[in-house]
């Protein structure tokens, strides 16, 4: 049976997550990004191979989207000048997605503006790490 502290911890964590999400959305809007475009830019920038560009397959996996959805998201983001597609010269069928200078400008501004929010959320999460009733 959860204790009163477990309930308080769960409430604090859920409230912090809601505040973080609300702040994130406001910051993204200020920088002309949707949540999906922000996540796409982050995923491409932090590709697994460290090159700052990711394959469509990696992006679909990391963003938990179907291949057709990631293709559409990349196409819309490319039309806005946020990303560009690049063919892999060694394997012509592989397509990479890289962040453009415009995408980098917007992503950098949003990530920088959210630094305090991330720190506050991380502190609350760390305080409640391991709490059984914090969901």
Short mmCIF file of N, CA, C and O in Angstrom, two decimals:
data_model
loop_
_atom_site.label_atom_id
_atom_site.label_comp_id
_atom_site.label_asym_id
_atom_site.label_seq_id
_atom_site.Cartn_x
_atom_site.Cartn_y
_atom_site.Cartn_z
N UNK A 1 0.85 -1.19 0.00
CA UNK A 1 0.00 0.00 0.00
C UNK A 1 0.89 1.25 0.00
O UNK A 1 1.77 1.37 0.84
N UNK A 2 0.68 2.17 -0.94
CA UNK A 2 1.50 3.38 -0.98
C UNK A 2 1.30 4.24 0.26
O UNK A 2 0.20 4.35 0.80
N UNK A 3 2.37 4.87 0.67
CA UNK A 3 2.31 5.78 1.82
C UNK A 3 1.90 7.17 1.35
O UNK A 3 1.87 7.46 0.15
N UNK A 4 1.65 8.05 2.31
CA UNK A 4 1.32 9.45 1.99
C UNK A 4 2.48 10.08 1.22
O UNK A 4 2.27 10.86 0.29
N UNK A 5 3.72 9.75 1.59
CA UNK A 5 4.89 10.28 0.88
C UNK A 5 4.94 9.77 -0.55
O UNK A 5 5.35 10.51 -1.46
N UNK A 6 4.54 8.52 -0.77
CA UNK A 6 4.50 7.97 -2.13
C UNK A 6 3.52 8.77 -2.99
O UNK A 6 3.82 9.11 -4.15
N UNK A 7 2.36 9.07 -2.43
CA UNK A 7 1.36 9.85 -3.17
C UNK A 7 1.86 11.27 -3.45
O UNK A 7 1.71 11.78 -4.56
N UNK A 8 2.48 11.90 -2.45
CA UNK A 8 3.03 13.24 -2.65
C UNK A 8 4.12 13.22 -3.72
O UNK A 8 4.18 14.10 -4.58
N UNK A 9 4.97 12.22 -3.67
CA UNK A 9 6.04 12.10 -4.67
C UNK A 9 5.48 11.90 -6.07
O UNK A 9 5.95 12.52 -7.04
N UNK A 10 4.48 11.05 -6.17
CA UNK A 10 3.85 10.82 -7.48
C UNK A 10 3.21 12.09 -8.01
O UNK A 10 3.34 12.43 -9.19
N UNK A 11 2.54 12.82 -7.14
CA UNK A 11 1.89 14.07 -7.55
C UNK A 11 2.93 15.11 -7.97
O UNK A 11 2.74 15.81 -8.97
N UNK A 12 4.01 15.21 -7.21
CA UNK A 12 5.06 16.18 -7.55
C UNK A 12 5.69 15.84 -8.90
O UNK A 12 5.90 16.72 -9.74
N UNK A 13 5.98 14.58 -9.10
CA UNK A 13 6.61 14.16 -10.36
C UNK A 13 5.68 14.40 -11.55
O UNK A 13 6.10 14.96 -12.57
N UNK A 14 4.42 14.01 -11.41
CA UNK A 14 3.47 14.23 -12.51
C UNK A 14 3.29 15.72 -12.80
O UNK A 14 3.23 16.14 -13.95
N UNK A 15 3.21 16.54 -11.76
CA UNK A 15 3.09 17.99 -11.95
C UNK A 15 4.30 18.55 -12.65
O UNK A 15 4.18 19.40 -13.55
N UNK A 16 5.48 18.08 -12.27
CA UNK A 16 6.71 18.56 -12.90
C UNK A 16 6.75 18.17 -14.37
O UNK A 16 7.17 18.96 -15.22
N UNK A 17 6.32 16.96 -14.68
CA UNK A 17 6.27 16.52 -16.08
C UNK A 17 5.31 17.38 -16.90
O UNK A 17 5.62 17.77 -18.02
N UNK A 18 4.14 17.67 -16.32
CA UNK A 18 3.17 18.53 -17.02
C UNK A 18 3.75 19.92 -17.26
O UNK A 18 3.62 20.47 -18.35
N UNK A 19 4.39 20.52 -16.24
CA UNK A 19 4.99 21.85 -16.39
C UNK A 19 6.08 21.84 -17.45
O UNK A 19 6.17 22.73 -18.29
N UNK A 20 6.91 20.78 -17.43
CA UNK A 20 7.99 20.67 -18.41
C UNK A 20 7.41 20.58 -19.82
O UNK A 20 7.88 21.26 -20.73
N UNK A 21 6.40 19.76 -20.00
CA UNK A 21 5.79 19.59 -21.31
C UNK A 21 5.17 20.90 -21.80
O UNK A 21 5.37 21.31 -22.94
N UNK A 22 4.46 21.59 -20.91
CA UNK A 22 3.82 22.86 -21.28
C UNK A 22 4.88 23.91 -21.65
O UNK A 22 4.75 24.61 -22.66
N UNK A 23 5.94 24.02 -20.85
CA UNK A 23 7.01 24.96 -21.15
C UNK A 23 7.71 24.61 -22.46
O UNK A 23 8.03 25.48 -23.26
N UNK A 24 7.95 23.32 -22.67
CA UNK A 24 8.62 22.87 -23.90
C UNK A 24 7.81 23.25 -25.12
O UNK A 24 8.36 23.75 -26.11
N UNK A 25 6.51 23.03 -25.06
CA UNK A 25 5.66 23.37 -26.20
C UNK A 25 5.68 24.87 -26.48
O UNK A 25 5.73 25.29 -27.64
N UNK A 26 5.67 25.69 -25.44
CA UNK A 26 5.70 27.14 -25.62
C UNK A 26 7.02 27.57 -26.25
O UNK A 26 7.05 28.40 -27.17
N UNK A 27 8.11 27.00 -25.79
CA UNK A 27 9.43 27.33 -26.34
C UNK A 27 9.51 26.89 -27.80
O UNK A 27 9.98 27.64 -28.66
N UNK A 28 9.05 25.69 -28.09
CA UNK A 28 9.09 25.20 -29.47
C UNK A 28 8.29 26.12 -30.39
O UNK A 28 8.75 26.46 -31.49
N UNK A 29 7.11 26.52 -29.95
CA UNK A 29 6.29 27.43 -30.75
C UNK A 29 7.02 28.74 -31.02
O UNK A 29 6.99 29.26 -32.13
N UNK A 30 7.68 29.28 -29.99
CA UNK A 30 8.43 30.53 -30.16
C UNK A 30 9.52 30.41 -31.21
O UNK A 30 9.88 31.38 -31.86
N UNK A 31 10.02 29.20 -31.39
CA UNK A 31 11.10 28.99 -32.36
C UNK A 31 10.59 28.33 -33.65
O UNK A 31 11.38 27.83 -34.44
N UNK A 32 9.27 28.36 -33.84
CA UNK A 32 8.69 27.86 -35.08
C UNK A 32 8.79 26.36 -35.26
O UNK A 32 8.87 25.88 -36.39
N UNK A 33 8.74 25.62 -34.16
CA UNK A 33 8.84 24.16 -34.23
C UNK A 33 7.62 23.51 -33.61
O UNK A 33 7.05 24.03 -32.66
N UNK A 34 7.24 22.38 -34.17
CA UNK A 34 6.26 21.52 -33.52
C UNK A 34 7.03 20.52 -32.67
O UNK A 34 8.25 20.38 -32.80
N UNK A 35 6.33 19.80 -31.82
CA UNK A 35 6.97 18.78 -31.00
C UNK A 35 7.67 17.75 -31.87
O UNK A 35 8.82 17.39 -31.62
N UNK A 36 6.99 17.29 -32.92
CA UNK A 36 7.59 16.27 -33.79
C UNK A 36 8.81 16.80 -34.51
O UNK A 36 9.81 16.10 -34.65
N UNK A 37 8.79 18.03 -34.96
CA UNK A 37 9.95 18.59 -35.66
C UNK A 37 11.12 18.78 -34.69
O UNK A 37 12.28 18.54 -35.04
N UNK A 38 10.83 19.22 -33.49
CA UNK A 38 11.87 19.36 -32.46
C UNK A 38 12.52 18.01 -32.18
O UNK A 38 13.75 17.90 -32.15
N UNK A 39 11.70 16.99 -32.00
CA UNK A 39 12.23 15.65 -31.74
C UNK A 39 13.01 15.11 -32.93
O UNK A 39 14.04 14.44 -32.76
N UNK A 40 12.56 15.40 -34.14
CA UNK A 40 13.29 15.00 -35.34
C UNK A 40 14.66 15.65 -35.37
O UNK A 40 15.67 14.98 -35.62
N UNK A 41 14.72 16.95 -35.12
CA UNK A 41 16.00 17.66 -35.12
C UNK A 41 16.94 17.10 -34.05
O UNK A 41 18.13 16.88 -34.30
N UNK A 42 16.40 16.84 -32.86
CA UNK A 42 17.22 16.26 -31.79
C UNK A 42 17.75 14.89 -32.18
O UNK A 42 18.92 14.58 -31.97
N UNK A 43 16.89 14.06 -32.75
CA UNK A 43 17.30 12.70 -33.13
C UNK A 43 18.34 12.71 -34.24
O UNK A 43 19.31 11.94 -34.20
N UNK A 44 18.17 13.58 -35.22
CA UNK A 44 19.16 13.66 -36.30
C UNK A 44 20.48 14.20 -35.76
O UNK A 44 21.55 13.67 -36.08
N UNK A 45 20.43 15.22 -34.94
CA UNK A 45 21.63 15.86 -34.39
C UNK A 45 22.41 14.90 -33.51
O UNK A 45 23.64 14.94 -33.48
N UNK A 46 21.71 14.01 -32.80
CA UNK A 46 22.35 13.09 -31.86
C UNK A 46 22.35 11.66 -32.40
O UNK A 46 22.15 10.71 -31.65
N UNK A 47 22.59 11.52 -33.68
CA UNK A 47 22.56 10.19 -34.31
C UNK A 47 23.48 9.22 -33.59
O UNK A 47 24.46 9.61 -32.96
N UNK A 48 23.14 7.96 -33.66
CA UNK A 48 23.90 6.91 -32.97
C UNK A 48 25.36 6.85 -33.40
O UNK A 48 26.22 6.53 -32.60
N UNK A 49 25.62 7.15 -34.66
CA UNK A 49 27.00 7.04 -35.14
C UNK A 49 27.81 8.31 -34.88
O UNK A 49 29.00 8.37 -35.21
N UNK A 50 27.19 9.33 -34.30
CA UNK A 50 27.90 10.54 -33.93
C UNK A 50 28.19 11.49 -35.08
O UNK A 50 28.89 12.49 -34.89
N UNK A 51 27.62 11.24 -36.25
CA UNK A 51 27.90 12.09 -37.40
C UNK A 51 26.98 13.30 -37.49
O UNK A 51 27.21 14.18 -38.30
N UNK A 52 25.93 13.34 -36.67
CA UNK A 52 24.97 14.43 -36.76
C UNK A 52 23.98 14.26 -37.89
O UNK A 52 23.31 15.21 -38.29
N UNK A 53 23.92 13.06 -38.43
CA UNK A 53 22.92 12.74 -39.45
C UNK A 53 22.48 11.30 -39.20
O UNK A 53 23.27 10.47 -38.77
N UNK A 54 21.22 11.04 -39.44
CA UNK A 54 20.64 9.74 -39.13
C UNK A 54 19.89 9.19 -40.33
O UNK A 54 19.37 9.95 -41.14
N UNK A 55 19.82 7.88 -40.41
CA UNK A 55 19.04 7.25 -41.47
C UNK A 55 17.56 7.38 -41.15
O UNK A 55 17.17 7.60 -39.99
N UNK A 56 16.75 7.22 -42.17
CA UNK A 56 15.30 7.25 -41.96
C UNK A 56 14.89 6.14 -41.00
O UNK A 56 14.03 6.35 -40.14
N UNK A 57 15.51 4.98 -41.12
CA UNK A 57 15.20 3.86 -40.23
C UNK A 57 15.51 4.17 -38.78
O UNK A 57 14.73 3.86 -37.88
N UNK A 58 16.67 4.77 -38.53
CA UNK A 58 17.03 5.15 -37.16
C UNK A 58 16.05 6.16 -36.61
O UNK A 58 15.60 6.05 -35.47
N UNK A 59 15.69 7.15 -37.42
CA UNK A 59 14.74 8.17 -36.98
C UNK A 59 13.38 7.56 -36.66
O UNK A 59 12.76 7.90 -35.64
N UNK A 60 12.92 6.66 -37.52
CA UNK A 60 11.63 6.01 -37.28
C UNK A 60 11.66 5.24 -35.96
O UNK A 60 10.72 5.31 -35.17
N UNK A 61 12.76 4.54 -35.73
CA UNK A 61 12.89 3.76 -34.50
C UNK A 61 12.96 4.66 -33.27
O UNK A 61 12.24 4.44 -32.29
N UNK A 62 13.80 5.66 -33.31
CA UNK A 62 13.99 6.53 -32.15
C UNK A 62 12.76 7.37 -31.83
O UNK A 62 12.51 7.69 -30.67
N UNK A 63 12.00 7.73 -32.87
CA UNK A 63 10.80 8.55 -32.64
C UNK A 63 9.54 7.70 -32.54
O UNK A 63 8.44 8.24 -32.37
N UNK A 64 9.70 6.38 -32.67
CA UNK A 64 8.58 5.44 -32.58
C UNK A 64 7.48 5.79 -33.58
O UNK A 64 6.31 5.87 -33.25
N UNK A 65 7.91 6.01 -34.84
CA UNK A 65 6.97 6.33 -35.92
C UNK A 65 7.10 5.29 -37.03
O UNK A 65 8.18 4.73 -37.23
N UNK A 66 6.02 5.10 -37.74
CA UNK A 66 6.05 4.22 -38.91
C UNK A 66 6.91 4.85 -39.99
O UNK A 66 7.07 6.08 -40.03
N UNK A 67 7.43 4.02 -40.87
CA UNK A 67 8.30 4.52 -41.95
C UNK A 67 7.59 5.59 -42.77
O UNK A 67 8.20 6.61 -43.12
N UNK A 68 6.32 5.39 -43.06
CA UNK A 68 5.60 6.40 -43.86
C UNK A 68 5.46 7.71 -43.10
O UNK A 68 5.55 8.79 -43.69
N UNK A 69 5.28 7.63 -41.80
CA UNK A 69 5.15 8.85 -40.99
C UNK A 69 6.46 9.61 -40.90
O UNK A 69 6.47 10.85 -40.98
N UNK A 70 7.57 8.89 -40.77
CA UNK A 70 8.86 9.58 -40.70
C UNK A 70 9.20 10.20 -42.04
O UNK A 70 9.72 11.32 -42.10
N UNK A 71 8.85 9.52 -43.13
CA UNK A 71 9.09 10.07 -44.46
C UNK A 71 8.31 11.37 -44.64
O UNK A 71 8.85 12.36 -45.14
N UNK A 72 7.08 11.39 -44.20
CA UNK A 72 6.25 12.59 -44.30
C UNK A 72 6.79 13.71 -43.41
O UNK A 72 6.87 14.87 -43.83
N UNK A 73 7.19 13.38 -42.18
CA UNK A 73 7.74 14.37 -41.27
C UNK A 73 9.03 14.97 -41.83
O UNK A 73 9.22 16.19 -41.79
N UNK A 74 9.89 14.13 -42.38
CA UNK A 74 11.13 14.62 -42.98
C UNK A 74 10.81 15.52 -44.17
O UNK A 74 11.41 16.59 -44.33
N UNK A 75 9.87 15.11 -45.00
CA UNK A 75 9.52 15.92 -46.18
C UNK A 75 8.99 17.30 -45.76
O UNK A 75 9.39 18.32 -46.34
N UNK A 76 8.13 17.34 -44.76
CA UNK A 76 7.60 18.64 -44.29
C UNK A 76 8.71 19.49 -43.68
O UNK A 76 8.77 20.70 -43.91
N UNK A 77 9.59 18.85 -42.92
CA UNK A 77 10.69 19.58 -42.30
C UNK A 77 11.70 20.05 -43.33
O UNK A 77 12.28 21.14 -43.20
N UNK A 78 11.91 19.27 -44.36
CA UNK A 78 12.81 19.64 -45.45
C UNK A 78 12.23 20.85 -46.21
O UNK A 78 12.96 21.79 -46.55
N UNK A 79 10.93 20.84 -46.43
CA UNK A 79 10.27 21.97 -47.13
C UNK A 79 10.42 23.27 -46.35
O UNK A 79 10.44 24.35 -46.93
N UNK A 80 10.54 23.17 -45.02
CA UNK A 80 10.71 24.34 -44.17
C UNK A 80 12.18 24.72 -44.01
O UNK A 80 12.50 25.70 -43.31
N UNK A 81 13.07 23.94 -44.62
CA UNK A 81 14.49 24.24 -44.54
C UNK A 81 15.17 23.83 -43.25
O UNK A 81 16.25 24.31 -42.93
N UNK A 82 14.53 22.91 -42.50
CA UNK A 82 15.08 22.49 -41.21
C UNK A 82 16.05 21.32 -41.33
O UNK A 82 16.97 21.18 -40.52
N UNK A 83 15.82 20.46 -42.32
CA UNK A 83 16.68 19.29 -42.55
C UNK A 83 16.91 19.14 -44.04
O UNK A 83 16.22 19.75 -44.86
N UNK A 84 17.89 18.32 -44.36
CA UNK A 84 18.13 17.97 -45.76
C UNK A 84 18.41 16.48 -45.81
O UNK A 84 18.94 15.89 -44.87
N UNK A 85 18.03 15.88 -46.93
CA UNK A 85 18.32 14.46 -47.16
C UNK A 85 19.63 14.35 -47.92
O UNK A 85 19.91 15.15 -48.81
N UNK A 86 20.41 13.36 -47.56
CA UNK A 86 21.69 13.10 -48.22
C UNK A 86 21.76 11.62 -48.57
O UNK A 86 21.46 10.78 -47.74
N UNK A 87 22.20 11.33 -49.78
CA UNK A 87 22.42 9.94 -50.17
C UNK A 87 23.75 9.47 -49.61
O UNK A 87 24.73 10.22 -49.62
N UNK A 88 23.79 8.24 -49.13
CA UNK A 88 25.03 7.64 -48.67
C UNK A 88 25.85 7.27 -49.90
O UNK A 88 25.41 6.46 -50.71
N UNK A 89 27.02 7.88 -50.09
CA UNK A 89 27.79 7.62 -51.31
C UNK A 89 28.24 6.16 -51.43
O UNK A 89 28.40 5.65 -52.53
N UNK A 90 28.40 5.48 -50.30
CA UNK A 90 28.85 4.09 -50.38
C UNK A 90 27.69 3.12 -50.63
O UNK A 90 27.90 2.03 -51.15
N UNK A 91 26.50 3.51 -50.22
CA UNK A 91 25.31 2.67 -50.45
C UNK A 91 24.22 3.58 -50.96
O UNK A 91 23.49 4.18 -50.20
N UNK A 92 24.10 3.66 -52.23
CA UNK A 92 23.20 4.63 -52.87
C UNK A 92 21.74 4.57 -52.39
O UNK A 92 21.01 5.52 -52.54
N UNK A 93 21.35 3.45 -51.82
CA UNK A 93 19.95 3.33 -51.41
C UNK A 93 19.70 3.91 -50.02
O UNK A 93 18.57 4.14 -49.64
N UNK A 94 20.76 4.14 -49.26
CA UNK A 94 20.60 4.69 -47.91
C UNK A 94 20.47 6.20 -47.98
O UNK A 94 21.22 6.87 -48.67
N UNK A 95 19.51 6.71 -47.21
CA UNK A 95 19.28 8.14 -47.13
C UNK A 95 19.51 8.59 -45.70
O UNK A 95 19.00 7.99 -44.76
N UNK A 96 20.30 9.65 -45.55
CA UNK A 96 20.53 10.24 -44.26
C UNK A 96 19.76 11.54 -44.16
O UNK A 96 19.49 12.19 -45.17
N UNK A 97 19.42 11.91 -42.94
CA UNK A 97 18.77 13.19 -42.68
C UNK A 97 19.71 13.99 -41.80
O UNK A 97 20.16 13.51 -40.76
N UNK A 98 20.04 15.19 -42.25
CA UNK A 98 20.94 16.07 -41.51
C UNK A 98 20.23 17.39 -41.21
O UNK A 98 19.36 17.83 -41.98
N UNK A 99 20.59 18.00 -40.13
CA UNK A 99 20.02 19.29 -39.73
C UNK A 99 20.70 20.40 -40.53
O UNK A 99 21.92 20.43 -40.64
N UNK A 100 19.91 21.29 -41.09
CA UNK A 100 20.45 22.44 -41.84
C UNK A 100 20.87 23.53 -40.86
O UNK A 100 20.58 23.44 -39.65
N UNK A 101 21.48 24.58 -41.37
CA UNK A 101 21.86 25.70 -40.50
C UNK A 101 20.62 26.35 -39.88
O UNK A 101 20.65 26.76 -38.72
N UNK A 102 19.53 26.43 -40.62
CA UNK A 102 18.29 26.98 -40.07
C UNK A 102 17.73 26.07 -38.99
O UNK A 102 17.29 26.54 -37.93
N UNK A 103 17.74 24.77 -39.24
CA UNK A 103 17.30 23.82 -38.23
C UNK A 103 18.17 23.89 -36.99
O UNK A 103 17.67 23.85 -35.85
N UNK A 104 19.47 24.01 -37.20
CA UNK A 104 20.42 24.13 -36.08
C UNK A 104 20.16 25.39 -35.28
O UNK A 104 20.18 25.37 -34.05
N UNK A 105 19.88 26.49 -35.95
CA UNK A 105 19.60 27.75 -35.27
C UNK A 105 18.39 27.62 -34.35
O UNK A 105 18.43 27.99 -33.18
N UNK A 106 17.32 27.06 -34.89
CA UNK A 106 16.09 26.91 -34.09
C UNK A 106 16.26 25.89 -32.97
O UNK A 106 15.81 26.11 -31.84
N UNK A 107 16.90 24.75 -33.30
CA UNK A 107 17.11 23.71 -32.29
C UNK A 107 17.98 24.23 -31.16
O UNK A 107 17.67 24.05 -29.98
N UNK A 108 19.08 24.88 -31.50
CA UNK A 108 19.99 25.40 -30.50
C UNK A 108 19.30 26.39 -29.58
O UNK A 108 19.46 26.35 -28.35
N UNK A 109 18.49 27.28 -30.15
CA UNK A 109 17.78 28.27 -29.34
C UNK A 109 16.79 27.60 -28.39
O UNK A 109 16.70 27.96 -27.22
N UNK A 110 16.06 26.60 -28.89
CA UNK A 110 15.08 25.90 -28.06
C UNK A 110 15.76 25.10 -26.95
O UNK A 110 15.34 25.15 -25.79
N UNK A 111 16.81 24.37 -27.29
CA UNK A 111 17.52 23.57 -26.29
C UNK A 111 18.11 24.49 -25.22
O UNK A 111 18.01 24.21 -24.02
N UNK A 112 18.70 25.59 -25.64
CA UNK A 112 19.28 26.54 -24.70
C UNK A 112 18.21 27.13 -23.79
O UNK A 112 18.40 27.21 -22.57
N UNK A 113 17.10 27.51 -24.36
CA UNK A 113 16.02 28.11 -23.57
C UNK A 113 15.41 27.13 -22.58
O UNK A 113 14.93 27.53 -21.53
N UNK A 114 15.46 25.85 -22.88
CA UNK A 114 14.87 24.84 -22.00
C UNK A 114 15.86 24.28 -20.98
O UNK A 114 15.49 23.40 -20.19
N UNK A 115 17.07 24.78 -20.94
CA UNK A 115 18.09 24.24 -20.02
C UNK A 115 17.62 24.27 -18.57
O UNK A 115 17.78 23.29 -17.84
N UNK A 116 17.07 25.37 -18.14
CA UNK A 116 16.60 25.48 -16.76
C UNK A 116 15.47 24.52 -16.45
O UNK A 116 15.42 23.93 -15.37
N UNK A 117 14.56 24.36 -17.41
CA UNK A 117 13.44 23.43 -17.22
C UNK A 117 13.94 21.99 -17.12
O UNK A 117 13.45 21.22 -16.31
N UNK A 118 14.92 21.63 -17.97
CA UNK A 118 15.48 20.27 -17.91
C UNK A 118 16.16 20.02 -16.57
O UNK A 118 16.00 18.97 -15.96
N UNK A 119 16.89 21.03 -16.08
CA UNK A 119 17.58 20.88 -14.80
C UNK A 119 16.59 20.71 -13.65
O UNK A 119 16.78 19.87 -12.77
N UNK A 120 15.53 21.50 -13.67
CA UNK A 120 14.51 21.41 -12.61
C UNK A 120 13.83 20.04 -12.64
O UNK A 120 13.63 19.42 -11.58
N UNK A 121 13.50 19.57 -13.84
CA UNK A 121 12.87 18.25 -13.96
C UNK A 121 13.83 17.16 -13.51
O UNK A 121 13.44 16.24 -12.78
N UNK A 122 15.08 17.24 -13.92
CA UNK A 122 16.07 16.23 -13.54
C UNK A 122 16.23 16.16 -12.02
O UNK A 122 16.36 15.07 -11.45
N UNK A 123 16.19 17.31 -11.37
CA UNK A 123 16.31 17.34 -9.91
C UNK A 123 15.13 16.62 -9.24
O UNK A 123 15.31 15.84 -8.32
N UNK A 124 13.94 16.87 -9.74
CA UNK A 124 12.76 16.22 -9.18
C UNK A 124 12.78 14.73 -9.44
O UNK A 124 12.49 13.92 -8.56
N UNK A 125 13.16 14.34 -10.66
CA UNK A 125 13.25 12.92 -11.00
C UNK A 125 14.28 12.24 -10.10
O UNK A 125 14.03 11.15 -9.56
N UNK A 126 15.42 12.87 -9.91
CA UNK A 126 16.48 12.28 -9.07
C UNK A 126 15.99 12.12 -7.63
O UNK A 126 16.28 11.10 -6.98
N UNK A 127 15.24 13.08 -7.14
CA UNK A 127 14.70 13.02 -5.80
C UNK A 127 13.76 11.84 -5.61
O UNK A 127 13.67 11.25 -4.55
N UNK A 128 13.06 11.46 -6.69
CA UNK A 128 12.06 10.41 -6.59
C UNK A 128 12.48 9.11 -7.25
O UNK A 128 11.68 8.18 -7.35
N UNK A 129 13.72 9.04 -7.71
CA UNK A 129 14.21 7.81 -8.35
C UNK A 129 14.08 6.65 -7.36
O UNK A 129 14.47 6.74 -6.21
N UNK A 130 13.48 5.60 -7.84
CA UNK A 130 13.33 4.42 -7.00
C UNK A 130 12.06 4.41 -6.17
O UNK A 130 11.75 3.41 -5.54
N UNK A 131 11.33 5.53 -6.12
CA UNK A 131 10.07 5.53 -5.39
C UNK A 131 9.10 4.58 -6.08
O UNK A 131 8.87 4.68 -7.27
N UNK A 132 8.50 3.69 -5.33
CA UNK A 132 7.61 2.67 -5.89
C UNK A 132 6.34 3.29 -6.46
O UNK A 132 5.80 2.82 -7.45
N UNK A 133 5.84 4.35 -5.90
CA UNK A 133 4.55 4.87 -6.31
C UNK A 133 4.62 6.14 -7.11
O UNK A 133 3.70 6.94 -7.07
N UNK A 134 5.70 6.38 -7.84
CA UNK A 134 5.86 7.66 -8.53
C UNK A 134 5.38 7.65 -9.98
O UNK A 134 5.91 8.36 -10.80
N UNK A 135 4.41 6.90 -10.32
CA UNK A 135 3.89 6.95 -11.69
C UNK A 135 2.51 7.44 -11.65
O UNK A 135 1.93 8.19 -12.13
#
